[in-house]
CSV table of C-alpha atoms and ligand atoms in Angstrom, one decimal:
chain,number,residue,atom,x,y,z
A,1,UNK,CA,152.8,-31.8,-85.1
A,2,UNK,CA,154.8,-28.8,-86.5
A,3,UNK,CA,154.7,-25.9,-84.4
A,4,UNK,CA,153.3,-22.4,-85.6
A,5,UNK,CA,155.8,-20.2,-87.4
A,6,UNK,CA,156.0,-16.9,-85.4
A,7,UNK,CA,157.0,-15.1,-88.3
A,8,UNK,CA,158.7,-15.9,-91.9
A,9,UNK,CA,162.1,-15.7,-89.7
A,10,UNK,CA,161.1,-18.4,-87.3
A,11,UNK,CA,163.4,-21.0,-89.4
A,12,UNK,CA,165.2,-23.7,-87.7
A,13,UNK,CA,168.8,-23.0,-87.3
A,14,UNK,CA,171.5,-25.6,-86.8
A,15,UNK,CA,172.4,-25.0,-84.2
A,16,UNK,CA,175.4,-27.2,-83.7
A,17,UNK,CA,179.6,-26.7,-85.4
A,18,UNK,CA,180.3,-26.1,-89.4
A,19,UNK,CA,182.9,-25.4,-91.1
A,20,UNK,CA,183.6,-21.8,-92.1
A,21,UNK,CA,182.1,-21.0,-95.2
A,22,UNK,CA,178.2,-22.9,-94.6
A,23,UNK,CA,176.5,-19.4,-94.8
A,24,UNK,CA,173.1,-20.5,-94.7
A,25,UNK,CA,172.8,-23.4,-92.0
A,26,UNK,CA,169.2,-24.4,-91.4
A,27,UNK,CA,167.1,-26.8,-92.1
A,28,UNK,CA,164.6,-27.3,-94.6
A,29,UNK,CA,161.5,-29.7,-93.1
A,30,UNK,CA,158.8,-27.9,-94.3
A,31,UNK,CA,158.6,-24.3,-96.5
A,32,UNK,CA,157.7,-22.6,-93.6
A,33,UNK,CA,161.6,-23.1,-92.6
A,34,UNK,CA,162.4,-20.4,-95.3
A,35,UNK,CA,161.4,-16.6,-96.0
A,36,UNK,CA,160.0,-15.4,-98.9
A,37,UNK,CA,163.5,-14.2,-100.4
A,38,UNK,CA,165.0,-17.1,-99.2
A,39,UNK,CA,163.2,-19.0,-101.5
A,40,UNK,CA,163.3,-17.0,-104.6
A,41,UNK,CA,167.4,-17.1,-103.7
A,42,UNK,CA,166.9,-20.8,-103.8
A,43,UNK,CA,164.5,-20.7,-107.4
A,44,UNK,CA,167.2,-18.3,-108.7
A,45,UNK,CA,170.2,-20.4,-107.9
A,46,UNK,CA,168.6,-23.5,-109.6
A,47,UNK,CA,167.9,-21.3,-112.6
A,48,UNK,CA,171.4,-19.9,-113.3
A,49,UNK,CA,172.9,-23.4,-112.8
A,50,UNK,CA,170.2,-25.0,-115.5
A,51,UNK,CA,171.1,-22.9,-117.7
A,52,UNK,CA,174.8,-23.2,-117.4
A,53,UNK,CA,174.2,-27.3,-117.4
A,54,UNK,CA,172.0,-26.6,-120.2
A,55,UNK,CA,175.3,-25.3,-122.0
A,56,UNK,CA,177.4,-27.7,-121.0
A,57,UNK,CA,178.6,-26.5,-117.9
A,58,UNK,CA,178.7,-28.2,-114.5
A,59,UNK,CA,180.5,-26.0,-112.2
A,60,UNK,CA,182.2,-27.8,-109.2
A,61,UNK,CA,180.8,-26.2,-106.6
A,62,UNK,CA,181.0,-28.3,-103.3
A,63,UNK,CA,183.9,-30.6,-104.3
A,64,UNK,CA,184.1,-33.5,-101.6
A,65,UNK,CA,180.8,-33.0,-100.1
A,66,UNK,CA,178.6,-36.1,-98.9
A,67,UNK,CA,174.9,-36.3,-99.4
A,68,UNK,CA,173.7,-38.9,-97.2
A,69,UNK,CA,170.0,-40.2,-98.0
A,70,UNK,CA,167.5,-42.0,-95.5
A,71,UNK,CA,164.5,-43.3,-96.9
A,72,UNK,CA,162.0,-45.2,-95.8
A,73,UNK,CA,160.1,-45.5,-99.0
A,74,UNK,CA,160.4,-46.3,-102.3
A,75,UNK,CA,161.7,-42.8,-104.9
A,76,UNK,CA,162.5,-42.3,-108.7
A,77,UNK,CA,163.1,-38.5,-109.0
A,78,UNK,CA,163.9,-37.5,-105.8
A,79,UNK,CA,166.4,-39.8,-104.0
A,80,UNK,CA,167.9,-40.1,-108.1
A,81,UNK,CA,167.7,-36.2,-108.8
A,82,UNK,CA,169.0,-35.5,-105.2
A,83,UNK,CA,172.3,-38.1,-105.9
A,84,UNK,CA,173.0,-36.6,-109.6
A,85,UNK,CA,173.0,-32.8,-108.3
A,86,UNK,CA,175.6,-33.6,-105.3
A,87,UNK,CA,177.6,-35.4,-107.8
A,88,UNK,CA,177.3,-32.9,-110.7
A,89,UNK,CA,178.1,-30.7,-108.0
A,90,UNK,CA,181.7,-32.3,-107.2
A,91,UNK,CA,180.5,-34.3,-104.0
A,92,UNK,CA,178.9,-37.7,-103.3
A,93,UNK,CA,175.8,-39.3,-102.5
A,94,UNK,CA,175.7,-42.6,-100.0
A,95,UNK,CA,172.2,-44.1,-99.7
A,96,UNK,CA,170.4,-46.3,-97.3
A,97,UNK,CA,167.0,-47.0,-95.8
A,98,UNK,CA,165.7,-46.0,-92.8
A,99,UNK,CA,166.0,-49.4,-91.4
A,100,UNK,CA,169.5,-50.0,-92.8
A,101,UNK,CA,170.6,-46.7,-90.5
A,102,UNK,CA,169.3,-48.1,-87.5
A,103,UNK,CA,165.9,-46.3,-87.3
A,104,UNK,CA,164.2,-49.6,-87.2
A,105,UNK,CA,164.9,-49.6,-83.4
A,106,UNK,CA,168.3,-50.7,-83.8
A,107,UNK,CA,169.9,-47.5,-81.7
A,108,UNK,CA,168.1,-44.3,-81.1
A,109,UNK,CA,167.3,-41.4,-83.6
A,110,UNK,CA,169.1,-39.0,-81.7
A,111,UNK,CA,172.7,-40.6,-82.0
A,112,UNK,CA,171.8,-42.2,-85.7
A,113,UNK,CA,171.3,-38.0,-86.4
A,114,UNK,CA,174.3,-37.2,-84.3
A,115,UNK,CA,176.4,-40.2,-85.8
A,116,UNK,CA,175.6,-39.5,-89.4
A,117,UNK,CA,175.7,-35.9,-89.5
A,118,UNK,CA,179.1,-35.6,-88.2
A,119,UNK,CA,180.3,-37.2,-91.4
A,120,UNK,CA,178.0,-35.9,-94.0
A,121,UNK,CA,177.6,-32.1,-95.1
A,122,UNK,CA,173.6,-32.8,-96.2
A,123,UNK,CA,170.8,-35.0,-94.9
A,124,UNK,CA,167.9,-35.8,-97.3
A,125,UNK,CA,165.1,-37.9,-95.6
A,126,UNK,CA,161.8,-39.7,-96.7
A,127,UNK,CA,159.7,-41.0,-94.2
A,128,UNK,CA,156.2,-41.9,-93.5
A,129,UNK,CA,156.2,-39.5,-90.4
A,130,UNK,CA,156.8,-35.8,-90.3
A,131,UNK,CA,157.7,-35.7,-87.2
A,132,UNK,CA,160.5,-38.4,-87.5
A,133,UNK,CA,162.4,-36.0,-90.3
A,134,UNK,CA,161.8,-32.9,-87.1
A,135,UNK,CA,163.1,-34.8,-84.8
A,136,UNK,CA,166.1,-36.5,-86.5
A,137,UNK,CA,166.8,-32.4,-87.5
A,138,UNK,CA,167.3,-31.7,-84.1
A,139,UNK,CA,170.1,-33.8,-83.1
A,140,UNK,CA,171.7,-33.2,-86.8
A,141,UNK,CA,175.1,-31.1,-87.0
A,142,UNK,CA,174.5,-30.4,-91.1
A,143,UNK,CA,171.3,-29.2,-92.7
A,144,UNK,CA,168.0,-32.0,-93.2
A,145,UNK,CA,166.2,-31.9,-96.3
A,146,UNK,CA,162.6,-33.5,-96.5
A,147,UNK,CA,162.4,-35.6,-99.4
A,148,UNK,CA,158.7,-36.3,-98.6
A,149,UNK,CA,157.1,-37.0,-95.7
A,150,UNK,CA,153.4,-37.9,-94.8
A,151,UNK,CA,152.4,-34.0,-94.3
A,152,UNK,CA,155.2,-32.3,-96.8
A,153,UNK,CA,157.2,-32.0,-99.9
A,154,UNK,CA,159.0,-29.1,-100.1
A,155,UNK,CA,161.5,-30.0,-102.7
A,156,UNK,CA,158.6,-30.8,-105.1
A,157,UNK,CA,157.0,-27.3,-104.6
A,158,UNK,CA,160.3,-25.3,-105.3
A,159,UNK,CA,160.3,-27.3,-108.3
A,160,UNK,CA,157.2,-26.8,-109.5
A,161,UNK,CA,157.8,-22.8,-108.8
A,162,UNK,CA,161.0,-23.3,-110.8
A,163,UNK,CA,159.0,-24.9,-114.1
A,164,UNK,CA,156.1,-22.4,-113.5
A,165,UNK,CA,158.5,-19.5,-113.5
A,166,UNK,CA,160.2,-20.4,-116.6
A,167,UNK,CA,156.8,-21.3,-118.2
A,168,UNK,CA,154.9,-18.5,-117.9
A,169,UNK,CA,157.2,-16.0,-116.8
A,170,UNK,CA,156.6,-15.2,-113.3
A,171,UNK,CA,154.5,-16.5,-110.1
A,172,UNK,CA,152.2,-13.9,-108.7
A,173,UNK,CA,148.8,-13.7,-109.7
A,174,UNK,CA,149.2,-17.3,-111.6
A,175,UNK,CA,146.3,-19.6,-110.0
A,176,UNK,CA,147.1,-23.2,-109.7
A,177,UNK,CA,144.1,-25.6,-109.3
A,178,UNK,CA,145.2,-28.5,-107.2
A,179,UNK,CA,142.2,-31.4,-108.6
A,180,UNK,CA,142.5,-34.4,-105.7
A,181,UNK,CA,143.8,-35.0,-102.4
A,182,UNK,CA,144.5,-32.6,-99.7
A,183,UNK,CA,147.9,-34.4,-99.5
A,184,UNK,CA,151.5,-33.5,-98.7
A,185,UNK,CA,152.2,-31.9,-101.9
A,186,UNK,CA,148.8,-30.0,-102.0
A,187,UNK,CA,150.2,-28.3,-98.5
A,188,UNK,CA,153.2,-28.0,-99.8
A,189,UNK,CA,152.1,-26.0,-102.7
A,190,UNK,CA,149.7,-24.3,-100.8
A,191,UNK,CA,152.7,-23.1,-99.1
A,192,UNK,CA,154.7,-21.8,-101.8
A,193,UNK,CA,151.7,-20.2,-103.1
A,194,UNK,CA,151.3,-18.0,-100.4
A,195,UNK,CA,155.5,-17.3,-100.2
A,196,UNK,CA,155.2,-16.4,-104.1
A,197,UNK,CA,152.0,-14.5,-104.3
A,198,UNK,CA,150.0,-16.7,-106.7
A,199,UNK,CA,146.4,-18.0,-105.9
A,200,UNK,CA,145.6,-21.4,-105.1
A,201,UNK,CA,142.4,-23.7,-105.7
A,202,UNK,CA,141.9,-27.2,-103.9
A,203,UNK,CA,139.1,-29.1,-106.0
A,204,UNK,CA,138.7,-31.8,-103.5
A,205,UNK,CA,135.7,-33.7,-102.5
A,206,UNK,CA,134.4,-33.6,-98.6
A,207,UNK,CA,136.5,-35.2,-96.2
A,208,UNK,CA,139.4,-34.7,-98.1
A,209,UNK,CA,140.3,-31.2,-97.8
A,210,UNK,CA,143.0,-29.5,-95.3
A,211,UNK,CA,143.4,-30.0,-92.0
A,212,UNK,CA,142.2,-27.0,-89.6
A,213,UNK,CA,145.7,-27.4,-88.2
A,214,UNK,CA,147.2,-26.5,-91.2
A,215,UNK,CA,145.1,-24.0,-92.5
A,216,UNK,CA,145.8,-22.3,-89.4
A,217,UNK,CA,149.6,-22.5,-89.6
A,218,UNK,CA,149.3,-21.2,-93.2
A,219,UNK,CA,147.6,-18.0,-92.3
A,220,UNK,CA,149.6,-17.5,-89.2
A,221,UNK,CA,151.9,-17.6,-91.2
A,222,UNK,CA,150.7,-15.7,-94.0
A,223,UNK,CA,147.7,-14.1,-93.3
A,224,UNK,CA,147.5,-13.2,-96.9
A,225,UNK,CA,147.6,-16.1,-98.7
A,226,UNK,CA,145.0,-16.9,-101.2
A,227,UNK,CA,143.5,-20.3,-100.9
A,228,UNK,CA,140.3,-21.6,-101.1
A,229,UNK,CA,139.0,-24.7,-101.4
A,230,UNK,CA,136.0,-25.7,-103.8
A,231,UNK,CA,134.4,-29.1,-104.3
A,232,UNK,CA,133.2,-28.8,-108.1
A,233,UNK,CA,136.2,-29.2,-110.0
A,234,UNK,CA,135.0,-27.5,-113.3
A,235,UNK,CA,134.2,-24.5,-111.8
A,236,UNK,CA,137.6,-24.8,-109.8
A,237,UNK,CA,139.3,-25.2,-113.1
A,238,UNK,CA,137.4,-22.2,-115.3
A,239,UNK,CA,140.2,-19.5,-114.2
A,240,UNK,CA,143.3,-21.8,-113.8
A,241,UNK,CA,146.7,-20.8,-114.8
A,242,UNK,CA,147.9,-24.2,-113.8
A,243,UNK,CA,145.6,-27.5,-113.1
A,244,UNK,CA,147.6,-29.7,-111.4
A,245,UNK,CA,146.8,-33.1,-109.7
A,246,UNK,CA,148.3,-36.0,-107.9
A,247,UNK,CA,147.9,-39.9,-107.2
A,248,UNK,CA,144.5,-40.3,-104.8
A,249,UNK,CA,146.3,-42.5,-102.5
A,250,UNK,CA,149.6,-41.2,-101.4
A,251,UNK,CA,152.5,-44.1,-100.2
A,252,UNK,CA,151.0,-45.3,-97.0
A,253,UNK,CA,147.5,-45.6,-97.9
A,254,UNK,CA,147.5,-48.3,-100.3
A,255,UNK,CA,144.7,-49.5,-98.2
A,256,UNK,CA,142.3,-47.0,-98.5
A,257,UNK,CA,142.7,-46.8,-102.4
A,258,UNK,CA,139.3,-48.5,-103.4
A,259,UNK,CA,137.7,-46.2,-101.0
A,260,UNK,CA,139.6,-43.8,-102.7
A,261,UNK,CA,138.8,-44.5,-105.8
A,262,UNK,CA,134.7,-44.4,-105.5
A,263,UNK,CA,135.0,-40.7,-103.5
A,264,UNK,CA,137.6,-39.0,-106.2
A,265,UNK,CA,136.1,-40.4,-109.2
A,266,UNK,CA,134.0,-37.4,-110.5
A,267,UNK,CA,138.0,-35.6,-109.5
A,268,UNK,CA,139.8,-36.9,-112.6
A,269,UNK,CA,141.8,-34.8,-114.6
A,270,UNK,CA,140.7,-35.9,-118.3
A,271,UNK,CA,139.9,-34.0,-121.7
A,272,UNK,CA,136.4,-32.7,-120.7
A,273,UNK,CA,137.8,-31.0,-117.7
A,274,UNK,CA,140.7,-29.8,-119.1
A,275,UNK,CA,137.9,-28.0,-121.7
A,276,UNK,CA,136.7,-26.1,-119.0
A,277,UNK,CA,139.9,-24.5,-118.2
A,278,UNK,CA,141.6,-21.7,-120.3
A,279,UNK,CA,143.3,-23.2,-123.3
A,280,UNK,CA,146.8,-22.3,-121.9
A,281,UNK,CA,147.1,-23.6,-118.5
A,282,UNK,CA,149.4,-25.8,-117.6
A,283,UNK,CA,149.1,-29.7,-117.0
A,284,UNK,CA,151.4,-30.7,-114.0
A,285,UNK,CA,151.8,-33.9,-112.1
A,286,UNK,CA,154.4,-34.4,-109.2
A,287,UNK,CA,154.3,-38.0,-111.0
A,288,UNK,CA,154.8,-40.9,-109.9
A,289,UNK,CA,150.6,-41.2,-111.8
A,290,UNK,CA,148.2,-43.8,-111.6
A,291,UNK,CA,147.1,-43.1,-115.5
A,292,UNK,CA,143.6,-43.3,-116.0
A,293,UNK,CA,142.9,-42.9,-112.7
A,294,UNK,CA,143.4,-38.9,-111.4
A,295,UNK,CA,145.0,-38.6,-114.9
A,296,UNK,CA,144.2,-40.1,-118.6
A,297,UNK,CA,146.5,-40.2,-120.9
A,298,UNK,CA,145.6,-37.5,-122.9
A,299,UNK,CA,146.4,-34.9,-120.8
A,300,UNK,CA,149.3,-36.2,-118.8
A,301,UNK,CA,150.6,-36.9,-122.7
A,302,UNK,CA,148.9,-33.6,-124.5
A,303,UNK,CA,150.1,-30.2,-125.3
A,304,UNK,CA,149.4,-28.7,-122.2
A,305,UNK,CA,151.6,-31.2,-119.8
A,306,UNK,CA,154.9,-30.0,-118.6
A,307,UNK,CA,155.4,-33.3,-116.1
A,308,UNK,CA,158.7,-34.0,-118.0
A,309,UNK,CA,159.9,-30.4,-117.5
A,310,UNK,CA,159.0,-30.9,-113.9
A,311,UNK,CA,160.3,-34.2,-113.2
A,312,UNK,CA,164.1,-33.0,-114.5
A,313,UNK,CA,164.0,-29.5,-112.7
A,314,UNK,CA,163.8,-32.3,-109.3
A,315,UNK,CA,167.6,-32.1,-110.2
A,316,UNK,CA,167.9,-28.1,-111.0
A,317,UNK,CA,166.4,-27.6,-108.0
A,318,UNK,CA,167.9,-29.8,-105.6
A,319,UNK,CA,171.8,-28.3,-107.1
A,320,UNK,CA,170.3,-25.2,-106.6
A,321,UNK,CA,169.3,-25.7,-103.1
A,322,UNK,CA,172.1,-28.2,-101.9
A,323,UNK,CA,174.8,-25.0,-103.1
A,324,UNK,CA,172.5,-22.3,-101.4
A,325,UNK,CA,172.4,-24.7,-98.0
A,326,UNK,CA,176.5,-24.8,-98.3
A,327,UNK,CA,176.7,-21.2,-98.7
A,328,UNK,CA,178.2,-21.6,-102.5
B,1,CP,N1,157.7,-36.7,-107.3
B,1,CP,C1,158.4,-37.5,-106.5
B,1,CP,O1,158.8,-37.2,-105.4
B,1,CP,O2,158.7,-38.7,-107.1
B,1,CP,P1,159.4,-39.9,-106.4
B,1,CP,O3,158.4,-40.5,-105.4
B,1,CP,O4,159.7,-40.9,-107.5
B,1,CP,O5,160.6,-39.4,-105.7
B,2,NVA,N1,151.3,-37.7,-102.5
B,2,NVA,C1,152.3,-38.7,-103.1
B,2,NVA,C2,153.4,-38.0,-103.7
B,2,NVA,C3,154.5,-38.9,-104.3
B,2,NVA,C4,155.6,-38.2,-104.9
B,2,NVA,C5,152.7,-39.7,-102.0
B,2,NVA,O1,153.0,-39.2,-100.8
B,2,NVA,O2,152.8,-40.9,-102.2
């Protein structure tokens, strides 16, 4: 289980030899690794180098650089995203699973992270277990990214701050409505809500809601976030600058989906509940979506959706972040 931040400063620093020039050598596990300004460094990085790829440019900025990516499940948009923005950056991506690297019992984590990280400059990691990706991050000499992991997905939420930003113009006081599962991304969000001043609702229905643990971390943390948690979606939605939702049954819990599926089915984001909320929020959808289950097609396909938008920032983002991490 993570440990309680002390403060916004209690980020995990690598502790172990770079080069000169890695200004900003940490780790990024969870948000509560960075500070608020950290992160709006990060959101502001990915924005400046959008705009330039936007016009054409692709600015070499870590030449020679390896990316090396463990993952122990399946990824469109972020093991892709994270491999274009290291080599639109001038550096490489080399991919394998989790087993393929050894983790399958073949050696131990610690000299799989010690092994790999002394020829890599950036670990991304998806696993089923949080505490895997914390523990490989201790015996890594470069910076871990999660790429999703049973309790977090960081990269996703800096993403979706990056499309809300540019969207509707700025993050505090928005209100994003998070319809469905109390899952990784929901705490992830809930996270970068509370960094970014905006509000945030989870519509969920009972048993599904946050953990105590992590509602404790998040107001340890930030004692003034606002989130709340509601279990009648239309009400939830009424005041929503953003309605956002997510499959019921995250990688993992393919088993529980029919269960699932009975207990979120008055939680689907269709046209009638879409009417209860302001005519100009936001759709958005970490994707991959089970359509016509949390989302018909209507919505995920009407005016409102930006799920495109927010599937391509997964590459904005991750050049932004990867050239913040290196110090560039
Ligand atoms: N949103 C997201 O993380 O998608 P993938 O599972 O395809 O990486
Ligand atoms: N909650 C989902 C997110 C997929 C990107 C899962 O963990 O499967």
């Amino acid at each position: 289980m993570e440990q309680a931040p002390s403060s916004y400063f209690n980020f995990q620093r690598v502790r172990r030899r770079r080069p000169a020039g890695f200004l900003n050598m940490k780790h990024l596990i969870s948000l509560f690794d960075l500070n608020p300004s950290e992160l709006v460094e990060i959101l502001d990085r990915a924005a400046a180098l959008k705009k330039l790829f936007q016009q054409g440019e692709r600015p070499q900025l870590l030449p020679g650089r390896v990316l090396a990516q463990l993952f122990e499940k399946p990824s469109l948009r972020t093991r892709n995203s994270f491999e274009a923005a290291i080599v639109n950056l001038g550096g490489s991506g080399i991919f394998m699973t989790t087993a393929e690297a050894g983790l399958n019992g073949r050696e131990s984590l610690s000299d799989v992270a010690r092994v790999l990280s002394s020829f890599s400059d950036l670990i991304t990691m998806r696993t089923f277990s949080h505490s895997l990706i914390s523990e490989f991050a201790k015996y890594s000499q470069c910076p871990v990214i999660n790429g999703l992991s049973d309790e977090r997905h960081p990269c996703q939420a800096m993403t979706d701050l990056l499309t809300i930003r540019e969207t509707l113009g700025c993050l505090k006081d928005q209100h994003l409505v998070f319809v469905g599962d109390g899952n990784n991304v929901a705490m992830s969000l809930a996270i970068a809500s509370a960094m970014t001043g905006m509000k945030m609702t989870l519509a969920v229905p009972k048993g599904y809601e946050f953990s105590p643990q992590f509602v404790s971390l998040l107001s340890n943390a930030y004692p003034d976030h606002q989130t709340a948690i509601m279990h009648d979606p239309g009400k939830a939605v009424s005041s929503a600058t953003v309605v956002y939702t997510d499959v019921w049954a995250s990688m993992g819990q393919e088993d529980d989906a029919e269960r699932r599926k009975k207990a979120f089915a008055e939680f689907q984001v269709n046209d009638r509940l879409m009417k209860r909320a302001p005519a100009e929020a936001l759709f958005m959808h970490d994707l991959p979506a089970k359509r016509g289950l949390e989302v018909t097609d209507d919505v995920i396909d009407g005016s409102q959706s930006v799920v495109f938008q927010q599937a391509e920032n997964r590459m904005h983002l991750a050049r932004g972040l990867f050239a913040w991490l290196l110090g560039k």
